[in-house]
Structure formats: C-alpha cells, structure tokens
Amino acid sequence: MTDFTMKTDADGVAIITWDTVGKSMNVMNEQGFFDLEKLVDEALADDAVKGIIITSGKEGTFAGGMDLNIIARMKEMAGDEPAQGLFDGLMQMHGILRKIERAGMDPKTNKGGKPIAAALPGTALGIGLEIPLSCHRIFAADNPKAKIGLPEIMVGIFPGMGGTTRLVRKMGAMAASPLLLEGKLNDPKKAKMAGVVDEVVAPEELIAKAKEWILSEPKFVKPWDEKGYKMPGGAPYHPAGFMTYVGASAMVNGKTQGAFPAAKALLSAAYEGALVPFDTAIKIEARWFTNVLMNPSSSAMIRSLFINKEALEKGANRPDVADERVKKVGVLGAGMMGAGITLVSAMAGMEVVLIDQKQEAADKGKSYTADYMDKGIKRGKATEAKKEATLGQITATTDYAALAGCDLIIEAVFEDPGVKAKVTKKVLEHVGDDCIFATNTSTLPITELAKASDKQNQFIGIHFFSPVEKMMLVEIIKGKETGPRAVAKALDYVRQIRKTPIVVNDARFFYCNRCIIPYINEGIRMVAEGVAPALIDNAARQLGFPVGPLQLVDETSIDLGAKIARATRAAMGEDYQDGAVDEVIFWMEEQGRLGRKSNAGFFDYDEKGKRQGYWEGLAEQYPQANEQPDLITVQHRLMFAQVLEAVRALEEGVLEDIREGDVGAILAWGFAPWSGGPFSWLDIIGTPYAAERCDQLAETFGLRFATPALLRDMGDKNQSFYKRFAAPAERAA
Ligand code: NAD
C-alpha cells in the first residue's frame, strides 16, 4: 500500500490523494516522496491529463509535516560522509518539488506544462505546506480550526524543503519573517491575508474550485521563473530590502542571543538565497539545512521537544492500569495555584469543587477563571457561552461535603505540613474509598505528607509550575508508598489538561526545583564574589535561558528564596553548603528588596513595575572585582550547577528516565533548549570532557562541582547518556 494514489476524471484532471497508512494525519516519510514523484511523472506524461490536484484523504487536514523521527535519523542513515549524504538526499527531494513547480514546462520558453493545484482541506504544516508552495495555486478550505504554517524553528530546524526560499520569494522577507522565524501558524483566512495561500473556499467546493482553475487554462509560471522577477519588498541590496535584512538579523540575535543555530542558518539561507537565481538559492538552502542537521543541537532538540515530549504525553511511563480519567476534581485552597488548577481543570471539561476557608476566598479563586475567559473573549479566542459553561462546572465553597463523588483531590493550601495534614484528614471524611489525593507542595516530602492519609498508596504529588495555565510541565512525585493507580490517575489527569508530565521519586525538592535552586544560588554566589551582575545574567541568556539567575530570583521573590534557605539549612544541618548565598539573600531581605513584587530587588523597577538597571546598592555592598572571569567560566558554573544535580537525581533514582530529565528541564525552567536538556548537553560536550571539567571546577570553586561517580564512570568509558540509558523499548530492540 502506498500513501499516495491517483485518479483521473473524465475532464482530464488527475487527483493525487495523500492518505498516510495507519495515521490519523498525513506525515511524510522516505518512501512518500518517491511515491508522489511517480504519480506526478505519470500524470505529466499522460496526454489525457490536463492538470493535477494534490489533496488529502484525511478529513479536515492536509498534512502534519515530515515524520521527525526520520529527520532525527537522517544523519545516521546518510552513511560515512553524513554531510554529503544529507545534502544529496535533500537535493533529491528538492528535485521532486522542483519537478512539480516546473510541471513539464520548456526550461527556456516556459511554454507547455500542466497546472498543478494544491487543495488543502485543513491543517498544513511543515512539508505539508512546502509541497503546496511548490504547486502553482494553493486552495484552502475555509476551516477555522485549520493551522497553516512552517513551525520547524520550534524544534531546532528550519523549513529546508524549499519553504524558506519559496516563501521569501512569494511574499518578501519582511512578510515571511514571522512565519519563518517564529513559526507563526495562521487559520486559512489569515493565511490568505498574509499571502501564503491563494484562495479560501467553502470546504465542500474545495476540489471543484481547484478543478475549475485548472480547466480555465490559467497562466501558471511561478513569478521567480519569469524574466525580470523582482522580490516583493526588495532583495538585500535594494534600500528597503537592506533595511529588512539588517533589522531581521538584529532581531534574531537579540531574541536568541545567538544560542539557536537554526535561526541563524535560516536567516543566512534567506539572505544568501535572495541574491542568486532560484535553483542556486535552493542549493544554498539545502547546504544550510545540512549544516543545521549536522549540528548535534537539532537532533537533541527534535528528540526532546518532539519525540520524547510526545512519548511522555502519551503515557510512556504510565503503569498498566485501566483508564483513570478524572470526572470530578476537588481543589483545596483557592490561592494563586488553586485558582490556576481550577481554571485548567474546568477548561478540560471536568467538574471542579474549589474549597477555601472563607467563601470570599473561594469566590475570588473562581473569578480567576472568569477573568481569564473574559480576556479570551476580547481576543476572539473564547465566547460568552464557553465562559458560562466553564464557570458552570466550578463550585466555589467552604463546604467539604461538596467533595463527595470526587475521584481526584489536588491540595494547594499553605506550605505548612500541619495545615496540609489537617485538610487531608478532613477531605478523607467526605470522599469515596478510591479517591486519589494529590498535593501540590513544592518543597515538603510527599512520603511525610502521605502519613496524614490512611491510604498512602492513594497519595501522590502533582507539582504544577506558576502560572499554571501557561507552564506546560507537571511534575508527578511518587512517595514511598504511592501505588500504580495513583500514578495512572495523575498521568491521565495531566493528559486531560494537555500538559506534559514527568514522574519522579520523592526526594528534597523533587527534580525540577532541585536543579533550579543551584542555578539561582550559583548566580548569587558570584555576586558575593564580585562578578558583575550583568555578566552573570547575560552569560545565562547567551546559553539560551529565558532569564538569568538574578532576574529569575527577582521574579520568584527574594523572601521565598530566604524561606527555602532557612528550611533547607534546618533540615540539612552540618551538610549545608550555601552559607555564602544566604548572606546575600538575607541581606537583600533585610533591605526590603524582595524582588519584582516589592518593585525592588537585584534590579530597580519604575513605578509601573518595568525593570530598569541593576540596583546600585548591590555594588556598594558587594563591590565588583577589578578582574572579571571570562564568559565561558561563568557559563560553565551556571550549567554544571544544574546539570550535576540532574546527574545526581538520576544516580539516586529520583529520576528513572533521562527523557523526563531533559524534557522536564526545558519545559519547567527553560534549560538551554538548543541543547535538548541537561543529559543531552552532557552528551554533546562528551562525558570524558564533562568529568574533566568538573574536576577543574571543583578544585577552583568547591566540592559542589565534584564529579559524580556515575559521570566519572561514563567519562572513563566514553559513554553517552542516551546510549547507556536508552528508553526500555530501544534497549530491547
Ligand atoms: P496562596 O497563599 O496563594 O494560597 C493558599 C490558599 O490556601 C489561600 O487562599 C488560603 O486561604 C488557602 N488555605 C489555607 N489553609 C486552608 C485550609 N485549611 N482550608 C482551605 N483553604 C486553606 O499559596 P499558593 O502560592 O497558591 O501555594 C499553594 C501551594 O502550592 C503551596 O503548597 C505551595 O508550596 C505550592 N506551590 C506554589 C507555587 C508557586 O509558585 N506559588 C508553585 C508550585 C507549588
């Protein structure tokens, strides 16, 4: 069976239908291209065929893109000279698309040939748009749910199947830049307004309209294949075009801090391609695409952000337990977290009971959902009816009896073991025997909190990040006694609210906070040593972190840091090593510089809360050293502070799966996404070098950088994490 089939109707229009076998949405694989080529060849050679329509056999969608598993493997499949192999493979595929575009025309006169239309019933992403862009006219069904665009940049590559070259030539660099550089997706109407598709038609008329166009004997030579073609908005040496490229270059470097190879390569392909004829531009695009695929960053990003993220969302680590989807959830505590948890649960269609000590507090928590929906209505993303329906699912009350019938409870009351134990006991008086109880604690051990329950196997941690509706990761924590049904319930719930789960074992700060805290602490420690704050934060941003450690602590608040420090110090006693950090934190707290919330922290803020420069008082207390460390040293301190915690978490069995360690790090705290996560980063730099570098850092800066035994062993054997800790299925294969 092949994914492409063709039928020619009585009017001589050949309809090629794409219908990937065994998938709900079309994806392109190695064979698909050749099957498509064969049919295009047949249709072009057949005198009875007047023109071709390429469409989809899937209702409401055209294609989701290239099978990214294949992209990830392309390098391995490319043989002894992977760069040459990749380039040749890419050029072969380009040849097929170019054949569609030239459609049998005479190369010199542009005479002859057959018009080819793309008819998109709905979503068309990545290669699913690059194929239509090689056609002569794109018809899209008026399907408001459809998304049309080139999202490649989001997973560390760029549109490398002609999408970059054709879009820039079709609409100009300026108009193409949000689509290429930000991966912006549009519905069909907006895609038409932007100039990506040519016509939007009623879904039932899609094929008829495309056919009508083909039979109208249209002119179909692409503008760039005609003499005198001028690029919309101007080519790079045109004054307007010049401004576009200079601006785009500055914008890309400002946004990415040069940390993402794909963004730079994309810009180079677009700029260099704009200076030369089309066929040369395609070669340039293929060379840059090869360059990006050869960079270990692209495989690591695809692996973490696409393949493994999806595997975790689909329940890669779900115990073999029957369906545990949640119908009625009880949320305890209507503060910041409880309000957010209520919102995402109600939006996912669950019935929610939101409880607080006072009715006003519970109502306030519920109003968070109302405000959120109002904003959605303003932006045209929600309707009054949807708002009413969502609010109708939420009962805000102080009455625990309303919890009857809940199959999941999520507790988000004050971070106090006594308060938490009290509410746990009270809840258990009102819910059924099989109700799962989850706590959203960020610091308290799950195993200890579980002791308030007489069913510890039904007690679990479901740790959200703030703000709940924005943050995509949820960390699920198993206490010592947590049973498989509780894990399945938590995973099914996270799937319902469409977030990404990781499942870890109980230990101080679980996984995410365990890694984030040393990152922040290393930044603060450097302040105490006299390192310039701007150097610290910029070093992190140039590694691809969304914010530097000092800015991060301002956002999360200094007093929270001080509170955690006091609690950790009390719990760890003599083993505690962060005295130098605490000195700065406690002093900042004394000065009332609590971060953004007090409009004063490591940064100054104006009265509107806008961040200004670093606070001068900091330099008075901690004078900047005359000699500043080099950038790489600062970056390595910040990276290894986190990465070594991840390795220790794996060593200690807190993490059971490195995929979770990598995906969790990127989604929870924006760990250098280009690297694919802490374990991928170690694989990129190589474990022998990582172990050696830790030895140097430990000698200069202290034992917190001491090489963990696992890393030492792997370094000695020159092993990579993804080989040694492959997912169970891969190990078995
Ligand atoms: P918050 O102070 O905003 O809200 C706590 C709410 O719990 C308040 O509305 C309070 O009235 C209510 N409450 C207290 N005792 C109660 C009781 N006995 N019965 C019913 N309601 C009661 O706190 P928050 O920031 O929403 O945090 C809640 C929990 O989530 C904490 O355990 C915290 O560690 C955890 N958490 C917080 C964050 C964060 O970024 N704020 C992130 C992850 C986890």
CSV table of C-alpha atoms and ligand atoms in Angstrom, one decimal, residues 332-338 355-357 361 400 411-416 419-420 422-423 439-443 463-466, ligand 1:
chain,number,residue,atom,x,y,z
A,332,LEU,CA,-8.2,22.7,48.1
A,333,GLY,CA,-7.0,26.3,48.6
A,334,ALA,CA,-8.2,29.0,46.2
A,335,GLY,CA,-4.9,31.0,46.2
A,336,MET,CA,-2.7,31.6,43.3
A,337,MET,CA,-2.1,27.9,42.5
A,338,GLY,CA,-5.6,26.6,43.4
A,355,ILE,CA,-12.6,25.0,48.6
A,356,ASP,CA,-11.1,27.7,50.8
A,357,GLN,CA,-11.5,28.7,54.4
A,361,ALA,CA,-11.5,33.5,49.1
A,400,TYR,CA,-16.2,19.9,52.3
A,411,GLU,CA,-4.4,20.2,47.6
A,412,ALA,CA,-2.9,23.7,47.3
A,413,VAL,CA,-3.2,25.2,50.7
A,414,PHE,CA,-0.4,27.0,52.6
A,415,GLU,CA,3.0,25.3,52.5
A,416,ASP,CA,2.7,24.1,56.1
A,419,VAL,CA,-2.2,22.7,57.8
A,420,LYS,CA,-1.9,20.2,55.0
A,422,LYS,CA,-5.5,18.8,58.8
A,423,VAL,CA,-7.1,19.3,55.4
A,439,THR,CA,-0.6,17.6,47.0
A,440,ASN,CA,0.8,20.5,45.0
A,441,THR,CA,3.6,21.1,47.6
A,442,SER,CA,6.8,22.5,46.1
A,443,THR,CA,9.1,21.6,49.0
A,463,HIS,CA,3.5,19.6,41.3
A,464,PHE,CA,2.4,22.5,39.0
A,465,PHE,CA,4.5,25.5,38.0
A,466,SER,CA,3.3,29.0,38.1
B,1,NAD,P1,-1.5,31.0,48.4
B,1,NAD,O1,-1.1,31.5,49.7
B,1,NAD,O2,-1.7,31.9,47.2
B,1,NAD,O3,-2.9,30.2,48.6
B,1,NAD,C1,-3.1,29.3,49.6
B,1,NAD,C2,-4.6,29.2,49.8
B,1,NAD,O4,-4.9,28.2,50.6
B,1,NAD,C3,-5.2,30.5,50.4
B,1,NAD,O5,-6.2,31.0,49.6
B,1,NAD,C4,-5.6,30.1,51.8
B,1,NAD,O6,-6.8,30.8,52.2
B,1,NAD,C5,-6.0,28.6,51.5
B,1,NAD,N1,-6.0,27.8,52.7
B,1,NAD,C6,-5.1,27.8,53.7
B,1,NAD,N2,-5.5,26.9,54.7
B,1,NAD,C7,-6.6,26.4,54.3
B,1,NAD,C8,-7.5,25.4,54.8
B,1,NAD,N3,-7.2,24.8,56.0
B,1,NAD,N4,-8.6,25.0,54.1
B,1,NAD,C9,-8.8,25.6,52.9
B,1,NAD,N5,-8.0,26.5,52.3
B,1,NAD,C10,-6.9,26.9,53.0
B,1,NAD,O7,-0.4,29.9,48.0
B,1,NAD,P2,0.0,29.3,46.6
B,1,NAD,O8,1.1,30.1,46.0
B,1,NAD,O9,-1.3,29.1,45.8
B,1,NAD,O10,0.6,27.9,47.0
B,1,NAD,C11,-0.2,26.8,47.4
B,1,NAD,C12,0.6,25.5,47.4
B,1,NAD,O11,1.1,25.3,46.1
B,1,NAD,C13,1.7,25.5,48.4
B,1,NAD,O12,1.9,24.2,48.9
B,1,NAD,C14,2.9,25.9,47.5
B,1,NAD,O13,4.1,25.4,48.0
B,1,NAD,C15,2.6,25.2,46.3
B,1,NAD,N6,3.2,25.7,45.0
B,1,NAD,C16,3.3,27.0,44.9
B,1,NAD,C17,3.9,27.5,43.7
B,1,NAD,C18,4.0,29.0,43.4
B,1,NAD,O14,4.7,29.4,42.5
B,1,NAD,N7,3.3,29.8,44.2
B,1,NAD,C19,4.3,26.6,42.7
B,1,NAD,C20,4.2,25.2,42.9
B,1,NAD,C21,3.6,24.8,44.1
